[in-house]
Coordinates of C-alpha atoms in Angstrom, one line a residue:
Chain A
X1 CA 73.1 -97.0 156.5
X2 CA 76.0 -97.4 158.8
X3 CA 73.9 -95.4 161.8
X4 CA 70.5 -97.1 161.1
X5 CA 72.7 -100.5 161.6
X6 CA 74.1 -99.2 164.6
X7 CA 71.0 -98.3 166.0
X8 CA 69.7 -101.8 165.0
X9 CA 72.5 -103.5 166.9
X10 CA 72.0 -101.1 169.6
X11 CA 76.0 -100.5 170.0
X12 CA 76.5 -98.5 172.9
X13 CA 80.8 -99.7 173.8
X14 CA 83.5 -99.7 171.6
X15 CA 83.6 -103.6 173.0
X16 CA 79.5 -104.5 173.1
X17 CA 80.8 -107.1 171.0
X18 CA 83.8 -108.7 172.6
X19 CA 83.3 -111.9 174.0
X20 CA 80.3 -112.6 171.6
X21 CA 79.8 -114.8 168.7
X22 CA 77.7 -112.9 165.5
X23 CA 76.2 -114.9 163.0
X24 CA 75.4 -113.3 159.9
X25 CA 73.0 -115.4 157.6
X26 CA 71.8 -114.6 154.3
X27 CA 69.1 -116.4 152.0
X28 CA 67.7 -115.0 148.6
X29 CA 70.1 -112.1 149.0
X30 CA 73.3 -110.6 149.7
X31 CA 74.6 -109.8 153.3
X32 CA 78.0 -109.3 152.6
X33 CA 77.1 -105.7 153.3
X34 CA 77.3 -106.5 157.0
X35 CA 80.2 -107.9 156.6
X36 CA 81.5 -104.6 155.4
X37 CA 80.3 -102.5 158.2
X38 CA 81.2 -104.6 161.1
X39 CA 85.1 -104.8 158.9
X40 CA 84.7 -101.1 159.2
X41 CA 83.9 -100.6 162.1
X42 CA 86.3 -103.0 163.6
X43 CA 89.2 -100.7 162.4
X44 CA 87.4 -97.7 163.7
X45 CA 87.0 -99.1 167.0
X46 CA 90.6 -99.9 166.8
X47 CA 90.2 -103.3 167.2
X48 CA 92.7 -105.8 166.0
X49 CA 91.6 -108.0 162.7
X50 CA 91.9 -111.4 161.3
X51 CA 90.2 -111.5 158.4
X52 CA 89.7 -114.8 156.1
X53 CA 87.9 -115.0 153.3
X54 CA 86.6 -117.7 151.2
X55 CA 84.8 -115.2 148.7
X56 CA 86.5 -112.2 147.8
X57 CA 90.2 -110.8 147.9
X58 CA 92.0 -108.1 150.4
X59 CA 91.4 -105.7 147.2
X60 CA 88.0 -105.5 147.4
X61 CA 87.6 -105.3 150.9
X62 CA 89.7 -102.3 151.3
X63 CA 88.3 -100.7 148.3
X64 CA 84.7 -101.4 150.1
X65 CA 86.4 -100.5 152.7
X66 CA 87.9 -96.7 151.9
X67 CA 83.8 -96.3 151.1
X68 CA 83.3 -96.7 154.8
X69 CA 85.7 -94.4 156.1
X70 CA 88.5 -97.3 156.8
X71 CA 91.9 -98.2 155.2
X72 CA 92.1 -101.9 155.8
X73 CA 95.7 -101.6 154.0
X74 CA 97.3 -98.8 156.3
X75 CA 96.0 -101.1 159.3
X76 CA 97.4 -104.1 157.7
X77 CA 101.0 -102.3 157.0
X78 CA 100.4 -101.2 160.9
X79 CA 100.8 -104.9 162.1
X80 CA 95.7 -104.7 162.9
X81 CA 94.9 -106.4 160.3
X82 CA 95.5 -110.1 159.0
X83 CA 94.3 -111.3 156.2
X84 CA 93.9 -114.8 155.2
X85 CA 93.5 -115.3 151.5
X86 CA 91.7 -118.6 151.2
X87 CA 90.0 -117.4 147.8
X88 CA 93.2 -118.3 145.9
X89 CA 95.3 -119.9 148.5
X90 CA 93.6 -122.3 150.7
X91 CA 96.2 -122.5 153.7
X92 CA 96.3 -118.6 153.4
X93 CA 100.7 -119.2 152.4
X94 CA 101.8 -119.2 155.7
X95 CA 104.2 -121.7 157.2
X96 CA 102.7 -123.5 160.1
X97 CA 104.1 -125.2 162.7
X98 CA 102.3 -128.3 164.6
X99 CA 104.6 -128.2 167.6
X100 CA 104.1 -124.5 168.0
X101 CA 100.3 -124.8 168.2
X102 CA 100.4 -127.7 170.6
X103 CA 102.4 -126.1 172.9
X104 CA 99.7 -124.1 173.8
X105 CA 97.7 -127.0 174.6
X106 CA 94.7 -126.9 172.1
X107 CA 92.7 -129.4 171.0
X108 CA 94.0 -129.5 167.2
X109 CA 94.1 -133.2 166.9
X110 CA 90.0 -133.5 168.6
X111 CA 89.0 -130.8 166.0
X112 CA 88.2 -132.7 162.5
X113 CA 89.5 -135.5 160.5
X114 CA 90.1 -133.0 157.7
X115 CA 93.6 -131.7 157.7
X116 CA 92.4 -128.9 155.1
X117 CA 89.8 -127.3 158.3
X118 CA 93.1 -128.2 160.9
X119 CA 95.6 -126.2 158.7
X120 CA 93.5 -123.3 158.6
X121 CA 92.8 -123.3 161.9
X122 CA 96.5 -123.2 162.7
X123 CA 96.9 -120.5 160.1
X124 CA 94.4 -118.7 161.9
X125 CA 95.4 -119.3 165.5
X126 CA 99.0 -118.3 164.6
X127 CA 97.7 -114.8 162.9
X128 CA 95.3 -113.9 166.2
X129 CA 98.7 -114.9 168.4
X130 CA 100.2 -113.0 166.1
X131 CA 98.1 -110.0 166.9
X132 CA 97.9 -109.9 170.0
X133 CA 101.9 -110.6 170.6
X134 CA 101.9 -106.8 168.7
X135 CA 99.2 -105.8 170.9
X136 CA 98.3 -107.1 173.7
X137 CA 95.8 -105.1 175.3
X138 CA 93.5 -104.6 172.4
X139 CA 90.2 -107.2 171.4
X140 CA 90.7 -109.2 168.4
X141 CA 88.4 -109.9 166.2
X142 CA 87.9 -113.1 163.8
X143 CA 85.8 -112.6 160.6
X144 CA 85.3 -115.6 158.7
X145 CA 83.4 -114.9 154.9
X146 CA 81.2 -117.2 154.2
X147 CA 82.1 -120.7 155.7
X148 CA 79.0 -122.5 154.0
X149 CA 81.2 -122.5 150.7
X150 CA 83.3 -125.1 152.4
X151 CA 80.5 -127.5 151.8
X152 CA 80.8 -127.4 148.4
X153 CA 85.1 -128.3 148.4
X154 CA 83.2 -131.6 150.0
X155 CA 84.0 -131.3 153.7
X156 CA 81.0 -132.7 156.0
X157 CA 79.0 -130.3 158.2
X158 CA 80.5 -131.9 161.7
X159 CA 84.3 -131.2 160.3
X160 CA 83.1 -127.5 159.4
X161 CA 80.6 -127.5 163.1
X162 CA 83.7 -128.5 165.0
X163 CA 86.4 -125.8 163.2
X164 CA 83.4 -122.7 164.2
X165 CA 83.5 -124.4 167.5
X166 CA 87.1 -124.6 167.6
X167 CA 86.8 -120.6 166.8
X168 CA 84.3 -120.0 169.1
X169 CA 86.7 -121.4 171.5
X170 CA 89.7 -119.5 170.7
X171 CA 88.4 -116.4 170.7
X172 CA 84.8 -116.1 173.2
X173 CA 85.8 -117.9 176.1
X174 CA 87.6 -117.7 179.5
X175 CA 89.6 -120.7 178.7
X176 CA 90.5 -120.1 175.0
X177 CA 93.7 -118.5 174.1
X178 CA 92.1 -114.7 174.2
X179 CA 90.5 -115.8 177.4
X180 CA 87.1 -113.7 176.5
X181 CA 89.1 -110.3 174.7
X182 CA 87.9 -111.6 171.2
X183 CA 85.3 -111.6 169.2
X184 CA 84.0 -114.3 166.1
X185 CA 82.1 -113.4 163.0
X186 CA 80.8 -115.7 160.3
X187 CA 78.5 -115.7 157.6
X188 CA 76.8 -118.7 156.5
X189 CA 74.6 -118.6 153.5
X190 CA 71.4 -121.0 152.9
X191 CA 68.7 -120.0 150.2
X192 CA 65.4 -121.3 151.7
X193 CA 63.9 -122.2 148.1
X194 CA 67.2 -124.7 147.6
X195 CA 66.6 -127.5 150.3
X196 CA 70.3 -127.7 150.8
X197 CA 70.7 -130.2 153.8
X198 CA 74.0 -129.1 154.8
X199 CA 73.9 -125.7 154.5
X200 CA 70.7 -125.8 156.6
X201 CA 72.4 -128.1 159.4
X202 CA 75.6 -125.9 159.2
X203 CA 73.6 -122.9 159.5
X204 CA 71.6 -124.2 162.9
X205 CA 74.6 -125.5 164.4
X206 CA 76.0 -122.1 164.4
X207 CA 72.8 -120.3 165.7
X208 CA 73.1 -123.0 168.7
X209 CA 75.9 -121.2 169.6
X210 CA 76.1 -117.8 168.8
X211 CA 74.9 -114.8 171.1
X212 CA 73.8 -112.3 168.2
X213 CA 72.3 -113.3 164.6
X214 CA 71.5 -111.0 162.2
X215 CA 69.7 -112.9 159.0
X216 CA 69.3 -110.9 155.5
X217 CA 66.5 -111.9 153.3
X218 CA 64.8 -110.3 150.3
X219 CA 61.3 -109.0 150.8
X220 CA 59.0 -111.7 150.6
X221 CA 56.5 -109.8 148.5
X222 CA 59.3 -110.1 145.6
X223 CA 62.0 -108.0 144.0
X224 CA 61.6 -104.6 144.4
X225 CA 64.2 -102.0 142.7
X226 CA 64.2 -99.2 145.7
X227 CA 64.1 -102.2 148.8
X228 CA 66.4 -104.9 148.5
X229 CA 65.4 -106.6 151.4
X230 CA 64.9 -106.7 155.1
X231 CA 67.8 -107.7 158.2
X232 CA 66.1 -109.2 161.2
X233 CA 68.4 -108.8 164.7
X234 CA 67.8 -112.0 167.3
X235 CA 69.6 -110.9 170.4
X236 CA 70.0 -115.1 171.3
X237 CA 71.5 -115.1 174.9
X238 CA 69.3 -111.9 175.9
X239 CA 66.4 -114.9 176.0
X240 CA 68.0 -116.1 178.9
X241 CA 69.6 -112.9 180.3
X242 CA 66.1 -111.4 181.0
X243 CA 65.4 -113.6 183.7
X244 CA 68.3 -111.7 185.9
Chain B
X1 CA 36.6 -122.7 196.0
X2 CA 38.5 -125.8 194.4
X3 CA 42.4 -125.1 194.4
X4 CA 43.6 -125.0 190.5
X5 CA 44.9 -128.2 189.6
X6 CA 48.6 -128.8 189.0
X7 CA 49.7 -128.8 185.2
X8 CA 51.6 -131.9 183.7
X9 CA 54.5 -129.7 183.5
X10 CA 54.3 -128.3 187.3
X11 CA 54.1 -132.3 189.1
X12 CA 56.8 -132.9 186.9
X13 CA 58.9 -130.2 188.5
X14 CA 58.4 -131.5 191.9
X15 CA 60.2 -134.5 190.2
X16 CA 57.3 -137.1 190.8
X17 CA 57.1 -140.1 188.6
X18 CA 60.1 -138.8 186.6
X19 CA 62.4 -140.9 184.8
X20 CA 63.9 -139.6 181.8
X21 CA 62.9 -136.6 180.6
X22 CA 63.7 -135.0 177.4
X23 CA 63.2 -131.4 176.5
X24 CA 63.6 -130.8 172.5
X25 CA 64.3 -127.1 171.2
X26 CA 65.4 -125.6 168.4
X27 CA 67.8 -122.1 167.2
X28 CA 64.7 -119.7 168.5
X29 CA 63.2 -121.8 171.6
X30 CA 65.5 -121.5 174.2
X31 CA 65.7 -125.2 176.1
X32 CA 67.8 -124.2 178.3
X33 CA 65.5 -122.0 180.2
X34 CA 63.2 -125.1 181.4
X35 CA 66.4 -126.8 182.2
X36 CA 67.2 -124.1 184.7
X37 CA 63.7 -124.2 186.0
X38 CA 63.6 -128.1 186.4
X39 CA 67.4 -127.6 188.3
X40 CA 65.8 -124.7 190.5
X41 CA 63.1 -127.1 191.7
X42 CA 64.7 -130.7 191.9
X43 CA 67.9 -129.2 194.2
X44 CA 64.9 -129.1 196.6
X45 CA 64.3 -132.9 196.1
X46 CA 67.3 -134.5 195.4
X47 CA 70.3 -134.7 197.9
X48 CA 72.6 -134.6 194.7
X49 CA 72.6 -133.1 191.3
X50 CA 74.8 -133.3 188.6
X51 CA 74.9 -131.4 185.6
X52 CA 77.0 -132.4 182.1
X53 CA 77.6 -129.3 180.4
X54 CA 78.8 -129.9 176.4
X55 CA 77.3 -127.1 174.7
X56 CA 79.0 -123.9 176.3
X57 CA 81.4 -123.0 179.4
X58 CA 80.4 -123.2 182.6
X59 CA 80.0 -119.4 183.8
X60 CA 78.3 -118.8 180.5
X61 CA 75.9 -121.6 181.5
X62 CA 75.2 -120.7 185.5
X63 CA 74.8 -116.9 184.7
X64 CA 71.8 -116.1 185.9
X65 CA 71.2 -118.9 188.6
X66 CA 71.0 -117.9 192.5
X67 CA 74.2 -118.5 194.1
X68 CA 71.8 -120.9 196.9
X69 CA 71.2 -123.7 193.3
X70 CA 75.5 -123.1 192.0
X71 CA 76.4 -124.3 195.5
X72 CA 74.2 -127.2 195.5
X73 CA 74.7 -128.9 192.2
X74 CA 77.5 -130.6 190.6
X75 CA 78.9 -128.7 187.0
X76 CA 81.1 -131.2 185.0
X77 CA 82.3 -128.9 181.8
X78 CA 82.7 -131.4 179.0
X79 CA 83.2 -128.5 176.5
X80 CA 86.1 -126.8 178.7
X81 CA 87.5 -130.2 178.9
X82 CA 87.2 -131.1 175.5
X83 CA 88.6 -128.4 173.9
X84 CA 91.1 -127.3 176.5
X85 CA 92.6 -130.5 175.1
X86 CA 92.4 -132.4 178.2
X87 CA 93.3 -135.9 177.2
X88 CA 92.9 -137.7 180.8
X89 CA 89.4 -136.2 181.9
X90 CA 87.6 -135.4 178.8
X91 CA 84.2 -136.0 179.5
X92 CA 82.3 -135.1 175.9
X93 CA 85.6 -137.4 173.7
X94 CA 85.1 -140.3 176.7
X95 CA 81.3 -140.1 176.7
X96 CA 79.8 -143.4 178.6
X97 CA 77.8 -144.4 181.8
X98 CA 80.8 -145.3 183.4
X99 CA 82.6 -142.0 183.2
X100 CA 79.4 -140.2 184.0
X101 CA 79.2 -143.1 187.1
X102 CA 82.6 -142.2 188.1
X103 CA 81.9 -138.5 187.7
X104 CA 78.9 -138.5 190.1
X105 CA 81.5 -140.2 192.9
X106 CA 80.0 -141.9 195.7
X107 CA 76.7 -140.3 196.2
X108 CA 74.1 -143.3 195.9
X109 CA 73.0 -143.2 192.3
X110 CA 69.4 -143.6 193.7
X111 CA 69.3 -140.2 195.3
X112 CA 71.5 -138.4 192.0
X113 CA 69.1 -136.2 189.7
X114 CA 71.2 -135.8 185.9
X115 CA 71.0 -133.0 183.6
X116 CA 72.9 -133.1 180.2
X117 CA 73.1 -130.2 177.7
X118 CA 73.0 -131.3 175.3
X119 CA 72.5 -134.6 173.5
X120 CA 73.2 -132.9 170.3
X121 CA 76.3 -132.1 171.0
X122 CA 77.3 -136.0 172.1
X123 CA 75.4 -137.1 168.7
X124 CA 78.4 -135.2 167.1
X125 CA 81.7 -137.1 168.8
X126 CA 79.5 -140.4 169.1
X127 CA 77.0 -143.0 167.5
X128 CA 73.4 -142.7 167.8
X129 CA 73.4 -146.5 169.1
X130 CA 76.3 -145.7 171.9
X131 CA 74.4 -142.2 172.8
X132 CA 71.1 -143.8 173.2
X133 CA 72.4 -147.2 174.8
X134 CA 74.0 -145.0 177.6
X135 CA 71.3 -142.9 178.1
X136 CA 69.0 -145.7 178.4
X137 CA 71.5 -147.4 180.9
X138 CA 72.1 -144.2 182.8
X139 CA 68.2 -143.6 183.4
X140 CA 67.9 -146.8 184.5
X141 CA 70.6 -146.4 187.4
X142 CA 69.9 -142.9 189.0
X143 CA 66.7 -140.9 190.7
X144 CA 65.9 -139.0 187.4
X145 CA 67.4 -138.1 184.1
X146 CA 67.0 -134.8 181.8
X147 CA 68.5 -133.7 179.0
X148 CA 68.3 -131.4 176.0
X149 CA 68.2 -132.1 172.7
X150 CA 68.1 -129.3 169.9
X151 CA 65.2 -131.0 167.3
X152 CA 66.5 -129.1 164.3
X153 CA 69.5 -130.6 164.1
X154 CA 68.6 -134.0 164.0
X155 CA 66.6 -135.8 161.0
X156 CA 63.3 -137.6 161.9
X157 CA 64.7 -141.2 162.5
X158 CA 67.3 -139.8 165.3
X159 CA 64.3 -137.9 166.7
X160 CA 62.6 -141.2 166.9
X161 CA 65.4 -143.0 168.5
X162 CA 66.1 -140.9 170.9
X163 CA 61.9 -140.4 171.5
X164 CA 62.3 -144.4 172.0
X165 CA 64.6 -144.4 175.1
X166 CA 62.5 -140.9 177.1
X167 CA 59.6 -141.6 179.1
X168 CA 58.9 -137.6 179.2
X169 CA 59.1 -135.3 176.6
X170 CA 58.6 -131.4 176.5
X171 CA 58.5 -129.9 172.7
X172 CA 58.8 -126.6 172.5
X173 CA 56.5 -124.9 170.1
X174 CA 56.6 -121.0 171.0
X175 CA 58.5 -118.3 173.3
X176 CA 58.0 -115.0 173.8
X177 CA 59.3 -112.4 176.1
X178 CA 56.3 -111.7 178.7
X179 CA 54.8 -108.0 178.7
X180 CA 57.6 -106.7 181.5
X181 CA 60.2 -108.5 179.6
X182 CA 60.9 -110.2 183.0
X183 CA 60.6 -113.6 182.1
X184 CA 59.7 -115.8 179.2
X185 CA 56.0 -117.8 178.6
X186 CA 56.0 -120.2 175.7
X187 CA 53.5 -123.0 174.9
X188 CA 54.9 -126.9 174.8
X189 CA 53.8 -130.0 173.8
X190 CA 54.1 -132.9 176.6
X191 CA 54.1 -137.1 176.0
X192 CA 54.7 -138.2 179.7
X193 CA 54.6 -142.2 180.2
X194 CA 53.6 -142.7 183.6
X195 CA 54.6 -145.9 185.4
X196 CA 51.5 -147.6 185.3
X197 CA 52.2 -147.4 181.7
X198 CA 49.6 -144.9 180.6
X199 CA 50.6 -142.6 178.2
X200 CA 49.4 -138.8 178.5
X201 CA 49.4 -136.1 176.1
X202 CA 48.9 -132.5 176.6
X203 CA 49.9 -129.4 175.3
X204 CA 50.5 -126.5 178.2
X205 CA 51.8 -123.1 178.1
X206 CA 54.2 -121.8 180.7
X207 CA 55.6 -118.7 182.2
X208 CA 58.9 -118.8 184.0
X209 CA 59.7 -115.8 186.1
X210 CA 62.5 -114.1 187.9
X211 CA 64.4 -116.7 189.9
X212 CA 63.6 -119.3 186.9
X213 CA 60.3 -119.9 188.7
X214 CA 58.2 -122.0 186.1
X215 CA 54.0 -121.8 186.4
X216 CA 51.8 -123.6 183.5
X217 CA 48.7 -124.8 183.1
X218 CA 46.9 -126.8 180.2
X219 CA 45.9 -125.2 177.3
X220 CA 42.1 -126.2 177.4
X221 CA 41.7 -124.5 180.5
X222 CA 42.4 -121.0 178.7
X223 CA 38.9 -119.2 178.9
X224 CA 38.0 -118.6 175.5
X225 CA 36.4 -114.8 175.1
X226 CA 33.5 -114.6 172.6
X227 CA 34.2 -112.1 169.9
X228 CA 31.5 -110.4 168.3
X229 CA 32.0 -110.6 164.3
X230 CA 32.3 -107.2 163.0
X231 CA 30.3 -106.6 159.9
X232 CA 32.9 -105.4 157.2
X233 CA 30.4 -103.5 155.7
X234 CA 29.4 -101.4 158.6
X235 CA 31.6 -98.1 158.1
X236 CA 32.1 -98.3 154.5
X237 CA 31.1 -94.8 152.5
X238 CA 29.4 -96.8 150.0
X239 CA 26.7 -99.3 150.0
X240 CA 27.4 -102.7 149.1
X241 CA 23.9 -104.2 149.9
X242 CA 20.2 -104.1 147.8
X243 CA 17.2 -102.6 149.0
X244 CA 13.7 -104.4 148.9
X245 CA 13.0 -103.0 145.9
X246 CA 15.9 -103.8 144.3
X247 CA 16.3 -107.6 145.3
X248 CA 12.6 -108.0 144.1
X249 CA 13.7 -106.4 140.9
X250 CA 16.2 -108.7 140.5
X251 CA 14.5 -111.5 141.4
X252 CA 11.9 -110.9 138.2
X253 CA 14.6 -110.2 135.6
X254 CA 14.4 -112.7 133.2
X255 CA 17.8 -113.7 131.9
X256 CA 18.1 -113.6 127.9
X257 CA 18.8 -117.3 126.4
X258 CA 16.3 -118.9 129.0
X259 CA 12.6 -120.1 128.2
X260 CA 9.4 -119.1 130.3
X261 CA 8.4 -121.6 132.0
X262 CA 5.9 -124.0 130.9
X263 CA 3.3 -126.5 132.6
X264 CA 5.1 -129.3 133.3
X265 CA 3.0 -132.1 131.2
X266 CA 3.9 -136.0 131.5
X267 CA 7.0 -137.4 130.7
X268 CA 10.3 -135.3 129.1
X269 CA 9.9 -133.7 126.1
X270 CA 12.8 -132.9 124.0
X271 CA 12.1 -129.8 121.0
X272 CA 14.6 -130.0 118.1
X273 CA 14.7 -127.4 115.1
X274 CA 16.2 -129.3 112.2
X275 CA 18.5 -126.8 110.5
X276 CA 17.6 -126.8 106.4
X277 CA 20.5 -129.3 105.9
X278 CA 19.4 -131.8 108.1
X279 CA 18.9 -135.3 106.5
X280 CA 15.7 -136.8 109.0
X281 CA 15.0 -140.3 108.3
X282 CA 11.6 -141.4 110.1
X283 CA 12.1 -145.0 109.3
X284 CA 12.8 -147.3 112.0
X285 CA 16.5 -148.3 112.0
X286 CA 15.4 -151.9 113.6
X287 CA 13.2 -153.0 110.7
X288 CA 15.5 -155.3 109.5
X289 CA 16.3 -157.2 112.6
X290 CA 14.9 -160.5 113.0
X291 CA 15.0 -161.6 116.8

């Protein structure tokens, strides 16, 4: 599986991926498989990590992950990997300081009116500062699993649009705080036979901005025991690259 | 040999009769790509152009473009601005026709083409009524006005709205890569309200090649090639039709449970078998009526 997805994503660089946004999307199935891989093969690349997770705890992914070929826990002992425990502790547990973040002239006080989406974000700029204080000439990578389940805690889709912007920011662009060395992954989940208004807005916000989107869905013939469904790969910036 | 005429989406290129012009995508149909092609074309009409970047950052948005078109228009980054924290100059927070206004400097607003990408992205720091109110004012004060607007983000009474205030709009419908995955063709839908007031509709496909060069033409004019119906019987290794013989056969089979046919005499005749427990009385039930 691992070389088929490869293939798919047509990975040719260690750092294809840096500078990129990847949207993984999943409806009437599970993708967290993806999730898996690219965790994988972030640690195999030697990439640095900041991992949050809304859905599952640092347990499982390393246990997932030893399956792969990767020990999430020696990287995390190693200073590589962050992980933010949002499953059980929203804020992730770590102390964070305003004045610290401001300094560094972000917009924190343009990104939400939710202070829940402005803690985490400082929670999660502090761990990628963190990162690449430890190293600084290695990409970092932001996984974020599976930001849609913030709709159901109550917080509107323009609070959660601005925090993957604010992301997005950080981590893809000249001007953010990695200027361009990082990359952003999120899942975002929307069954298409639950008319879920949010998750569907939430979901084509991110695609708006995102380069790469990989979308898991089950076959649409029905459930079959041997397939479990089919990943389709939408290269989005490539549309406008071609004309080079 | 009569020259082919120019498409809707060709004379509005060369920027005649445009006012405001909207072009509405969604996640798969790419927007920005006719953007580019209008920008390629009007920096040949209009002394100034400005563009309003919200979406993305500005070498992300002019990769691509000749180096001849960056030099010539006007980038204002919103998005750098906005999220850089820039409280004194942040153009997407501060959105009006003022700061745009002030932002454009002192070119003559009569000779300043506007592009904004994207709409969406104002709809999300601002009210519908203050982002259509400024557009409205803003087309109203300079040469021409286009902006993007991503339709699948936006429920149908915003789409409305914001249909309201355009006198142009371009819906895409489809995109494709072209054969020598060179450019991109695609197929739109066009409502252009000219300013004698008459409203035209077509629907036009388009292919934009390298240099964001943009050629279309209506879709009517697309020859249509006759295809011959193949008979899905033709190679089959069995025969699914009836000889002569047979369909004359089955014309003279008589189906059980229906009578021969008789002479047809006059009137309807009904024929009853009374079963041995029917009770028939012949009397007339009316014999005791006295009208």
């Amino acid at each position: 599986m691992p070389t088929e997805l490869e293939s798919l994503l047509d990975k040719k660089n260690d750092n294809d991926f840096v500078g990129k946004m990847i949207v993984v999307s999943d409806s009437n199935a599970d993708g967290s498989f993806l999730i898996h891989h690219f965790i994988s093969q972030v640690t195999r690349d030697g990439h640095l990590l900041c991992l949050v997770s809304f859905t599952h705890s640092f347990v499982h992914y390393n246990t997932t992950g030893t399956k792969l070929g990767s020990n999430l826990l020696r990287h995390q002992q190693t200073g590589k990997v962050v992980f933010v425990d949002c499953l059980t502790n929203l804020f992730g547990g770590k102390e964070v300081l305003a004045d610290e973040c401001a300094s560094d002239h972000v917009a924190f006080s343009t990104a939400s009116n939710s202070s829940l989406l402005t803690d985490l974000y400082h929670t999660i700029y502090l761990c990628v500062k963190e990162l690449m204080k430890n190293y600084p000439a290695l990409p970092v990578c932001l996984v974020v699993d599976d930001c849609s389940l913030l709709l159901s805690l109550g917080l509107k889709v323009q609070e959660l649009v601005n925090f993957v912007h604010l992301c997005h920011f950080l981590l893809c662009t000249t001007v953010g705080y990695c200027k361009k060395s990082g990359y952003f992954i999120l899942t975002v989940h929307n069954d298409q036979n639950c008319y879920d208004e949010d998750e569907q807005l939430l979901k084509a916000h991110t695609l708006h901005t995102c380069d790469i989107h990989l979308h898991v869905e089950g076959l649409s013939t029905g459930y079959s025991q041997e397939v479990h469904g089919e990943v389709s790969y939408i290269h989005c910036f490539m549309m406008m690259m071609q004309l080079l | 040999i009569c020259p082919r005429a120019m498409s809707l989406l060709e004379s509005l290129l060369t920027g005649e009769d445009v006012r405001a012009v909207s072009v509405q995508d969604s996640t798969h149909l790419n927007g920005r790509l006719l953007l580019k092609c209008f920008l390629t074309h009007w920096v040949e009409r209009y002394p100034s152009i400005h563009v309003f970047l919200y979406d993305m950052e500005e070498h992300r948005w002019t990769n691509g473009l000749a180096q001849g078109i960056r030099e010539r228009m006007v980038l204002h980054c919103g998005y750098s601005q906005h999220w850089c924290g820039e409280k004194d100059s942040d153009l997407l927070k501060d959105f009006s026709v003022q700061k745009c206004v002030e932002a454009v400097g002192h070119a003559p607003l009569q000779e300043v083409a506007i592009i904004i990408d994207s709409v969406s992205t104002l709809l999300l720091h601002h009210t519908l009524s203050h982002v259509i109110r400024s557009l409205k004012l803003l087309g109203s004060k300079v040469a021409s006005l286009l902006y993007l607007v991503h339709s699948d983000l936006h429920d149908s009474h915003v789409m409305a709205e914001l249909n309201h205030v355009t006198f142009t709009r371009i819906l895409l419908k489809s995109q494709e890569p072209t054969d020598n995955c060179t450019g991109q063709r695609g197929s739109c839908s066009l409502v252009h309200c000219k300013k004698s007031g008459r409203v035209v509709k077509k629907d036009e496909v388009y292919e934009v090649s390298e240099g964001y060069q943009l050629s279309g033409r209506e879709v009517d004019m697309i020859p249509i090639v006759a295809t011959r119906r193949q008979d899905p019987a033709a190679n089959l290794t069995f025969s699914v039709s009836l000889t002569s013989k047979e369909k004359s056969d089955r014309a003279k089979t008589v189906l059980p449970y229906v009578r021969p046919q008789q002479p047809a005499s006059s009137g309807g005749q009904i024929h009853y078998q009374p079963d041995q427990s029917d009770d028939i009385d012949h009397s007339d039930p009316d014999d005791d009526l006295d009208i």
